[in-house]
């Protein structure tokens, strides 16, 4: 690991202030030392749904809320945030994506408003009345 | 900032495990259709590896990129400039958080990434190995380095990996303020007193080479761009991004009476391509590999911060620990 050679002109005041030589070169971050992941949900205004916006790392829910406020609540409108542990989220696998194909399948038109054409029938009726 | 758009290459490519060819075909078809890839989808090992490297380097660039500007907060001229700079530096650290989270979805933990930064194993954008000697340097960074990063980030936000695209969308929104405040400070110096104008000209003269390096070596000497473009990991080549940057920003520099220290810089109207002197790619390589004016200083500051923040992190990991009242 490289050390700052003595008499290098250094511009960062933090280096000028401390004797960096004595503390430098040994740091390694332990696993989970930067904490676990939390999913953040953002509510733009009262009455809106909370919408997922991203992740923060925190040791507990309180700090997760604090970091979420800094990350996702410091710009743009916000009235409320939720956090939940990422590990508490259950989801389908994208491998099973096709189980949802049914939702928009053409043969399911009988349960859509657009699947019913009343005007055609009304017009046909009106026409037949006129002829009569 | 600050994804340089240039994915620093590893010396020796580890041989990737052989990927399932049918799955690979499906994967590529999905990308061709413009679909996004999500963390738990099947993906080629090399796609995962290149994305980790790219997003990780981008995250490190945000962290290290905040250092040269961060040191100028106390010395920024005036209260409004200080406030804007504080907000910008906070944004950059926020970008790093967003990007580390995106990279983690690919299987490398944040701790591993930070350790690789601290040991010098992972790279970050090369421009931050140069010093910000005066306030004018900060305006050059805020205007032109952020501008270069935006060209790259806007392109990449249309890439194929869902979590990275989502992070970039948010980042790009904040970058628009970075660019504007940098442009404002840049114009203020350029159109101010002679001393201010000269200070800015001097800063731009020193920064021009790193700015030309920003988007990475020319396409003809950078490897495996084709595959990364096919997989929409990279959305534009280094040369294309540099050309787009010059198109947009050279006029904005010249219109306020600042000159560019390269007599050969001109646009070839026939090809639409900018032509310029060789910006010394050997220096670029030297600096990336550790031998730049500020490499050691940047890592030393990161080391210092990690080490001296450790007790805070540890304390917060044990919220139930009883407070011990001192004996005397
Ligand atoms: Fe920025
Ligand atoms: Fe940024």
Coordinates of C-alpha atoms and ligand atoms in Angstrom, one line a residue:
Chain A
X1 CA 0.0 0.0 0.0
X2 CA 1.3 3.4 -0.9
X3 CA 2.0 6.0 1.7
X4 CA 2.1 9.7 1.2
X5 CA 5.8 10.5 0.8
X6 CA 7.0 13.0 3.3
X7 CA 7.2 16.6 2.0
X8 CA 4.5 15.9 -0.6
X9 CA 2.5 19.1 -0.9
X10 CA -0.9 18.0 0.3
X11 CA -4.0 20.1 -0.1
X12 CA -6.6 18.3 2.0
X13 CA -6.8 20.1 5.4
X14 CA -7.8 16.8 7.1
X15 CA -4.3 15.5 6.2
X16 CA -2.7 18.6 7.4
X17 CA -4.5 18.5 10.7
X18 CA -3.7 15.0 11.7
X19 CA -0.6 12.9 11.7
X20 CA -1.8 10.5 9.1
X21 CA 1.3 8.3 9.0
X22 CA 0.4 6.8 12.4
X23 CA -3.1 5.7 11.5
X24 CA -2.8 5.0 7.9
X25 CA -2.7 1.7 6.1
X26 CA -4.4 -0.8 8.3
X27 CA -8.1 -0.3 7.9
X28 CA -10.3 -3.1 6.7
X29 CA -14.1 -3.0 6.9
X30 CA -15.6 -6.0 8.6
X31 CA -18.6 -7.8 6.9
X32 CA -21.8 -6.1 7.9
X33 CA -20.0 -3.2 9.4
X34 CA -21.8 -1.0 6.9
X35 CA -25.0 -2.7 8.0
X36 CA -27.9 -4.4 6.4
X37 CA -30.3 -3.2 3.7
X38 CA -33.6 -1.6 4.1
X39 CA -36.2 -0.9 1.4
X40 CA -37.5 2.6 1.4
X41 CA -41.0 3.7 0.4
X42 CA -41.8 7.3 -0.3
X43 CA -45.1 9.1 -0.1
X44 CA -45.3 12.3 -2.1
X45 CA -48.5 13.8 -0.6
X46 CA -51.2 12.7 1.9
X47 CA -53.6 10.4 0.1
X48 CA -51.0 9.0 -2.3
X49 CA -49.6 5.4 -2.1
X50 CA -46.2 4.9 -0.7
X51 CA -43.9 4.1 -3.6
X52 CA -40.7 2.1 -3.5
X53 CA -37.7 4.4 -4.2
X54 CA -34.6 2.5 -3.2
X55 CA -32.4 1.1 -0.4
X56 CA -30.5 2.4 2.6
X57 CA -28.0 0.6 4.8
X58 CA -28.6 0.9 8.6
X59 CA -28.2 -1.1 11.8
X60 CA -31.8 -0.6 12.9
X61 CA -35.2 0.8 11.8
X62 CA -34.7 4.2 13.5
X63 CA -31.5 4.9 11.7
X64 CA -32.8 3.5 8.5
X65 CA -35.6 6.1 8.7
X66 CA -33.0 8.8 9.4
X67 CA -30.8 7.8 6.4
X68 CA -33.9 7.4 4.2
X69 CA -34.9 11.0 5.1
X70 CA -31.4 12.2 4.0
X71 CA -31.3 10.1 0.8
X72 CA -34.9 10.2 -0.4
X73 CA -36.6 13.1 1.5
X74 CA -34.2 16.0 1.0
X75 CA -35.3 16.8 -2.5
X76 CA -38.8 16.8 -4.0
X77 CA -42.1 16.7 -2.1
X78 CA -42.4 14.2 0.7
X79 CA -44.8 13.8 3.6
X80 CA -43.9 10.3 4.9
X81 CA -41.4 7.4 4.5
X82 CA -41.6 3.7 5.3
X83 CA -38.7 1.4 5.7
X84 CA -38.7 -2.4 5.9
X85 CA -35.8 -4.9 6.0
X86 CA -35.0 -6.1 2.5
X87 CA -34.9 -9.6 3.9
X88 CA -38.6 -9.3 4.9
X89 CA -39.7 -8.8 1.4
X90 CA -41.2 -11.8 -0.3
X91 CA -41.5 -11.9 -4.1
X92 CA -42.2 -14.1 -7.1
X93 CA -39.3 -15.1 -9.3
X94 CA -39.0 -13.6 -12.7
X95 CA -38.6 -17.1 -13.9
X96 CA -42.3 -17.5 -13.3
X97 CA -43.2 -14.3 -15.1
X98 CA -45.5 -16.2 -17.5
X99 CA -48.0 -16.9 -14.7
X100 CA -49.2 -13.3 -15.1
X101 CA -49.6 -13.5 -18.9
X102 CA -53.3 -14.3 -18.3
X103 CA -53.9 -10.9 -16.9
X104 CA -53.8 -9.1 -20.2
X105 CA -54.6 -12.1 -22.5
X106 CA -56.9 -11.3 -25.4
X107 CA -59.3 -14.1 -24.5
X108 CA -60.0 -12.4 -21.2
X109 CA -61.7 -9.5 -22.9
X110 CA -65.0 -10.5 -21.4
X111 CA -63.9 -8.8 -18.2
X112 CA -62.8 -5.5 -19.8
X113 CA -65.1 -2.6 -20.5
X114 CA -63.7 -2.6 -24.0
X115 CA -64.8 -6.2 -24.5
X116 CA -68.5 -5.1 -24.8
X117 CA -69.8 -3.2 -27.8
X118 CA -73.2 -1.8 -27.0
X119 CA -73.4 1.0 -29.6
X120 CA -73.3 -1.5 -32.5
X121 CA -76.4 -3.2 -31.0
X122 CA -78.2 0.0 -30.2
X123 CA -77.6 1.3 -33.8
X124 CA -78.8 -1.9 -35.3
X125 CA -81.9 -1.7 -33.2
X126 CA -82.5 2.0 -34.2
X127 CA -82.0 1.2 -37.8
X128 CA -84.5 -1.7 -37.7
X129 CA -87.1 0.5 -36.0
X130 CA -86.7 3.2 -38.7
X131 CA -87.3 0.6 -41.4
X132 CA -90.4 -0.7 -39.7
Chain B
X1 CA -20.7 13.2 -11.0
X2 CA -18.8 11.0 -11.9
X3 CA -18.9 7.8 -13.8
X4 CA -16.1 8.4 -16.3
X5 CA -17.7 6.1 -18.7
X6 CA -14.5 4.3 -18.8
X7 CA -14.4 0.9 -17.3
X8 CA -10.8 0.4 -16.2
X9 CA -9.8 -3.0 -17.5
X10 CA -8.2 -5.7 -15.4
X11 CA -4.8 -6.9 -16.4
X12 CA -5.8 -10.5 -17.0
X13 CA -9.3 -11.5 -17.8
X14 CA -10.3 -14.5 -15.7
X15 CA -11.8 -17.1 -17.9
X16 CA -15.6 -17.0 -17.4
X17 CA -17.4 -20.2 -16.8
X18 CA -19.1 -21.5 -19.9
X19 CA -22.5 -20.0 -20.1
X20 CA -25.6 -21.9 -21.3
X21 CA -26.0 -21.0 -24.9
X22 CA -29.7 -21.2 -25.0
X23 CA -30.1 -19.0 -21.9
X24 CA -27.6 -16.6 -23.5
X25 CA -29.7 -16.3 -26.6
X26 CA -32.8 -15.6 -24.5
X27 CA -30.9 -13.0 -22.5
X28 CA -29.6 -11.2 -25.6
X29 CA -33.1 -11.3 -27.2
X30 CA -34.5 -9.7 -24.1
X31 CA -31.9 -6.9 -24.2
X32 CA -32.6 -6.4 -28.0
X33 CA -36.3 -6.0 -27.1
X34 CA -35.3 -3.2 -24.7
X35 CA -36.3 -5.1 -21.6
X36 CA -34.5 -4.5 -18.3
X37 CA -32.5 -7.2 -16.5
X38 CA -33.3 -7.6 -12.8
X39 CA -31.0 -8.9 -10.0
X40 CA -32.4 -12.5 -9.9
X41 CA -32.6 -13.0 -13.6
X42 CA -30.2 -15.3 -15.3
X43 CA -27.2 -13.3 -16.7
X44 CA -23.9 -14.3 -18.3
X45 CA -21.0 -14.3 -15.7
X46 CA -19.2 -11.7 -17.7
X47 CA -22.2 -9.4 -17.8
X48 CA -22.3 -9.6 -14.0
X49 CA -18.6 -9.0 -13.6
X50 CA -18.4 -6.0 -15.9
X51 CA -21.5 -4.4 -14.3
X52 CA -20.0 -4.8 -10.8
X53 CA -16.8 -3.3 -12.0
X54 CA -18.5 -0.4 -13.7
X55 CA -21.1 0.4 -11.0
X56 CA -18.5 0.0 -8.2
X57 CA -16.0 2.3 -10.0
X58 CA -18.8 4.8 -10.5
X59 CA -19.7 4.7 -6.7
X60 CA -16.0 5.1 -5.7
X61 CA -15.8 8.1 -8.1
X62 CA -18.7 9.8 -6.3
X63 CA -17.0 9.3 -2.9
X64 CA -13.5 10.4 -4.1
X65 CA -14.9 13.1 -6.3
X66 CA -16.4 14.7 -3.2
X67 CA -13.0 15.2 -1.7
X68 CA -11.4 18.0 -3.8
X69 CA -14.7 20.0 -3.6
X70 CA -15.4 19.1 0.0
X71 CA -12.1 20.8 1.1
X72 CA -13.3 24.0 -0.6
X73 CA -16.5 24.4 1.3
X74 CA -15.0 26.5 4.1
X75 CA -13.2 28.7 1.5
X76 CA -15.9 29.1 -1.1
X77 CA -16.5 32.8 -1.8
X78 CA -19.7 33.8 -0.1
X79 CA -22.5 32.2 1.8
X80 CA -24.6 31.2 -1.2
X81 CA -21.6 29.4 -2.9
X82 CA -20.9 27.6 0.4
X83 CA -24.5 26.4 0.7
X84 CA -24.6 25.3 -2.9
X85 CA -21.3 23.4 -2.5
X86 CA -22.4 21.7 0.7
X87 CA -25.6 20.6 -1.1
X88 CA -23.6 19.3 -4.1
X89 CA -21.1 17.4 -2.0
X90 CA -24.0 15.8 -0.1
X91 CA -25.6 14.8 -3.4
X92 CA -22.4 13.2 -4.5
X93 CA -22.2 11.0 -1.4
X94 CA -25.9 10.2 -1.9
X95 CA -25.0 9.1 -5.4
X96 CA -22.4 6.7 -4.0
X97 CA -25.0 5.2 -1.6
X98 CA -27.4 4.7 -4.5
X99 CA -24.7 3.1 -6.6
X100 CA -23.3 0.8 -3.9
X101 CA -26.8 -0.5 -3.3
X102 CA -27.2 -1.1 -7.0
X103 CA -23.8 -2.9 -7.2
X104 CA -24.7 -5.0 -4.2
X105 CA -27.7 -6.5 -6.1
X106 CA -25.1 -8.3 -8.2
X107 CA -23.5 -10.0 -5.3
X108 CA -20.5 -7.9 -4.1
X109 CA -21.0 -6.5 -0.6
X110 CA -20.5 -2.9 0.1
X111 CA -17.8 -3.7 2.7
X112 CA -15.9 -5.6 0.0
X113 CA -16.2 -2.7 -2.4
X114 CA -14.9 -0.2 0.2
X115 CA -12.1 -2.5 1.2
X116 CA -11.1 -2.8 -2.5
X117 CA -11.1 1.0 -2.7
X118 CA -9.0 1.4 0.4
X119 CA -6.3 -1.1 -0.8
X120 CA -6.2 0.5 -4.2
X121 CA -7.5 -2.6 -5.9
X122 CA -10.6 -0.8 -7.3
X123 CA -10.2 2.3 -9.4
X124 CA -12.2 5.5 -9.6
X125 CA -12.4 8.3 -12.1
X126 CA -8.9 9.4 -13.0
X127 CA -9.6 13.1 -12.8
X128 CA -9.8 13.1 -9.1
X129 CA -6.1 12.3 -8.9
X130 CA -5.5 15.9 -9.8
X131 CA -5.5 18.7 -7.3
X132 CA -8.0 21.5 -6.9
X133 CA -5.5 24.3 -6.1
X134 CA -7.8 27.3 -6.3
X135 CA -11.5 28.2 -6.2
X136 CA -11.3 28.3 -10.0
X137 CA -10.5 24.6 -10.1
X138 CA -13.7 23.9 -8.2
X139 CA -15.7 25.8 -10.8
X140 CA -14.0 23.9 -13.6
X141 CA -14.9 20.6 -11.8
X142 CA -18.4 21.7 -11.0
X143 CA -19.1 22.8 -14.6
X144 CA -17.0 20.6 -16.9
X145 CA -16.3 17.4 -15.0
X146 CA -20.0 17.2 -14.0
X147 CA -20.9 18.0 -17.6
X148 CA -18.7 15.1 -18.8
X149 CA -20.3 12.8 -16.2
X150 CA -23.8 13.8 -17.2
X151 CA -23.1 12.9 -20.9
X152 CA -22.1 9.4 -19.7
X153 CA -24.8 9.0 -17.0
X154 CA -27.7 10.0 -19.3
X155 CA -26.5 7.5 -21.8
X156 CA -26.1 4.7 -19.3
X157 CA -29.5 5.4 -17.7
X158 CA -31.0 3.8 -20.8
X159 CA -28.8 0.7 -20.3
X160 CA -30.0 -2.9 -19.6
X161 CA -29.6 -3.4 -15.9
X162 CA -32.7 -2.3 -14.0
X163 CA -31.2 -1.2 -10.6
X164 CA -28.4 0.8 -12.2
X165 CA -30.8 2.6 -14.5
X166 CA -33.1 3.5 -11.6
X167 CA -30.2 4.8 -9.6
X168 CA -29.0 6.9 -12.6
X169 CA -32.4 8.4 -13.2
X170 CA -32.3 9.9 -9.8
X171 CA -28.7 10.9 -10.0
X172 CA -29.3 12.7 -13.3
X173 CA -32.0 14.7 -11.8
X174 CA -29.6 16.0 -9.1
X175 CA -26.8 16.5 -11.6
X176 CA -28.7 19.2 -13.4
X177 CA -28.3 21.4 -10.4
X178 CA -24.6 20.6 -10.2
X179 CA -24.0 21.6 -13.7
X180 CA -26.0 24.8 -13.4
X181 CA -24.3 26.0 -10.2
X182 CA -20.9 25.1 -11.8
X183 CA -21.7 27.0 -15.0
X184 CA -22.9 30.0 -12.9
X185 CA -19.6 30.1 -10.9
X186 CA -17.6 29.6 -14.1
X187 CA -19.3 32.5 -15.8
X188 CA -18.8 34.7 -12.8
X189 CA -15.1 34.2 -12.8
X190 CA -14.8 34.5 -16.6
X191 CA -16.7 37.8 -16.8
X192 CA -15.3 39.2 -13.5
X193 CA -12.1 41.1 -12.8
X194 CA -8.9 40.4 -14.7
X195 CA -7.5 38.4 -11.7
X196 CA -10.6 36.2 -11.6
X197 CA -10.5 35.7 -15.4
X198 CA -6.8 34.8 -15.3
X199 CA -7.4 32.4 -12.3
X200 CA -10.1 30.6 -14.3
X201 CA -8.0 30.4 -17.5
X202 CA -5.1 29.0 -15.5
X203 CA -7.3 26.4 -13.9
X204 CA -8.8 25.3 -17.3
X205 CA -5.3 25.1 -18.8
X206 CA -4.3 22.7 -16.0
X207 CA -7.6 20.7 -16.2
X208 CA -7.9 20.4 -20.0
X209 CA -5.8 17.2 -20.2
X210 CA -7.7 15.4 -17.5
X211 CA -11.0 16.5 -19.1
X212 CA -9.9 15.0 -22.4
X213 CA -9.0 11.8 -20.5
X214 CA -12.4 11.7 -18.8
X215 CA -14.3 9.5 -21.2
X216 CA -11.4 7.0 -21.5
X217 CA -8.9 6.0 -24.2
X218 CA -9.9 6.2 -27.9
X219 CA -12.0 3.4 -29.1
X220 CA -9.2 1.9 -31.2
X221 CA -7.2 1.1 -28.1
X222 CA -9.9 0.1 -25.7
X223 CA -10.9 -3.5 -25.5
X224 CA -14.2 -5.4 -25.4
X225 CA -16.4 -2.3 -26.1
X226 CA -18.4 -4.3 -28.7
X227 CA -19.7 -6.9 -26.3
X228 CA -20.5 -4.3 -23.6
X229 CA -22.4 -2.3 -26.1
X230 CA -24.3 -5.3 -27.4
X231 CA -25.3 -6.1 -23.8
X232 CA -26.2 -2.4 -23.2
X233 CA -23.7 -2.2 -20.3
X234 CA -22.1 0.7 -22.2
X235 CA -24.4 2.8 -24.3
X236 CA -21.9 4.9 -26.2
X237 CA -18.2 4.5 -27.1
X238 CA -15.6 6.6 -25.4
X239 CA -15.0 8.6 -28.5
X240 CA -18.7 9.2 -29.1
X241 CA -19.2 10.5 -25.5
X242 CA -16.1 12.7 -25.8
X243 CA -17.3 14.1 -29.1
X244 CA -20.8 14.8 -27.7
X245 CA -19.2 16.6 -24.7
X246 CA -17.0 18.8 -27.0
X247 CA -20.0 19.6 -29.2
X248 CA -22.0 20.8 -26.2
X249 CA -19.4 22.5 -24.1
X250 CA -16.6 24.0 -26.2
X251 CA -18.9 26.8 -27.4
X252 CA -20.0 27.5 -23.8
X253 CA -16.3 27.9 -22.9
X254 CA -15.4 30.1 -25.8
X255 CA -18.4 32.4 -25.7
X256 CA -17.3 33.9 -22.5
X257 CA -13.8 34.7 -23.6
X258 CA -11.9 31.7 -22.1
X259 CA -9.5 29.9 -24.5
X260 CA -8.8 26.2 -24.7
X261 CA -5.1 25.2 -24.5
X262 CA -5.0 23.1 -27.6
X263 CA -4.3 24.8 -31.0
X264 CA -5.4 21.7 -32.8
X265 CA -8.8 21.5 -31.3
X266 CA -11.4 22.0 -34.1
X267 CA -14.5 20.4 -35.4
X268 CA -14.3 18.7 -38.8
X269 CA -17.6 19.8 -40.2
X270 CA -17.5 17.1 -42.9
X271 CA -17.3 14.2 -40.4
X272 CA -18.9 15.9 -37.4
X273 CA -16.0 14.7 -35.4
X274 CA -13.7 16.9 -33.2
X275 CA -10.0 16.8 -33.8
X276 CA -7.5 17.5 -31.1
X277 CA -3.9 17.0 -30.1
X278 CA -3.0 13.7 -28.4
X279 CA -3.9 14.3 -24.7
X280 CA -1.0 12.1 -23.6
X281 CA -2.6 8.7 -23.0
X282 CA 0.7 7.5 -21.3
X283 CA 0.1 10.0 -18.6
X284 CA -3.4 8.8 -18.2
X285 CA -2.2 5.2 -17.7
X286 CA 0.5 6.3 -15.3
X287 CA -1.9 8.2 -13.2
X288 CA -4.6 5.5 -13.2
X289 CA -2.0 3.0 -12.0
X290 CA -1.2 5.1 -8.9
X291 CA 1.4 7.7 -10.0
X292 CA -0.7 10.8 -10.1
X293 CA -0.3 14.0 -8.0
X294 CA -3.1 13.1 -5.5
X295 CA -3.6 9.3 -5.6
X296 CA -2.0 8.8 -2.2
X297 CA -3.7 11.7 -0.6
X298 CA -7.2 10.7 -1.8
X299 CA -6.8 7.2 -0.4
X300 CA -5.3 8.4 2.8
X301 CA -8.3 10.6 3.5
X302 CA -10.7 7.7 2.9
X303 CA -8.6 5.5 5.2
X304 CA -8.7 8.1 7.8
X305 CA -12.4 8.6 7.6
X306 CA -13.1 4.8 7.7
X307 CA -10.8 4.2 10.6
X308 CA -12.0 7.2 12.7
X309 CA -15.7 6.5 11.9
X310 CA -15.4 2.9 13.0
X311 CA -16.3 3.5 16.7
X312 CA -19.5 5.3 15.6
X313 CA -20.5 2.3 13.4
X314 CA -19.7 -0.1 16.1
X315 CA -21.6 1.9 18.7
X316 CA -24.7 1.9 16.5
X317 CA -24.5 -1.8 16.0
X318 CA -25.1 -2.3 19.7
X319 CA -28.0 -0.1 20.6
X320 CA -28.9 -2.0 23.7
X321 CA -25.5 -1.7 25.3
X322 CA -25.7 -0.1 28.8
X323 CA -24.1 3.2 29.4
X324 CA -21.3 2.7 31.9
X325 CA -20.9 5.6 34.3
X326 CA -17.3 6.5 34.8
X327 CA -15.9 5.8 38.3
X328 CA -14.3 9.2 38.8
Ligands
LIG1 FE1 -22.3 15.9 -9.7
LIG2 FE1 -22.7 12.5 -8.8

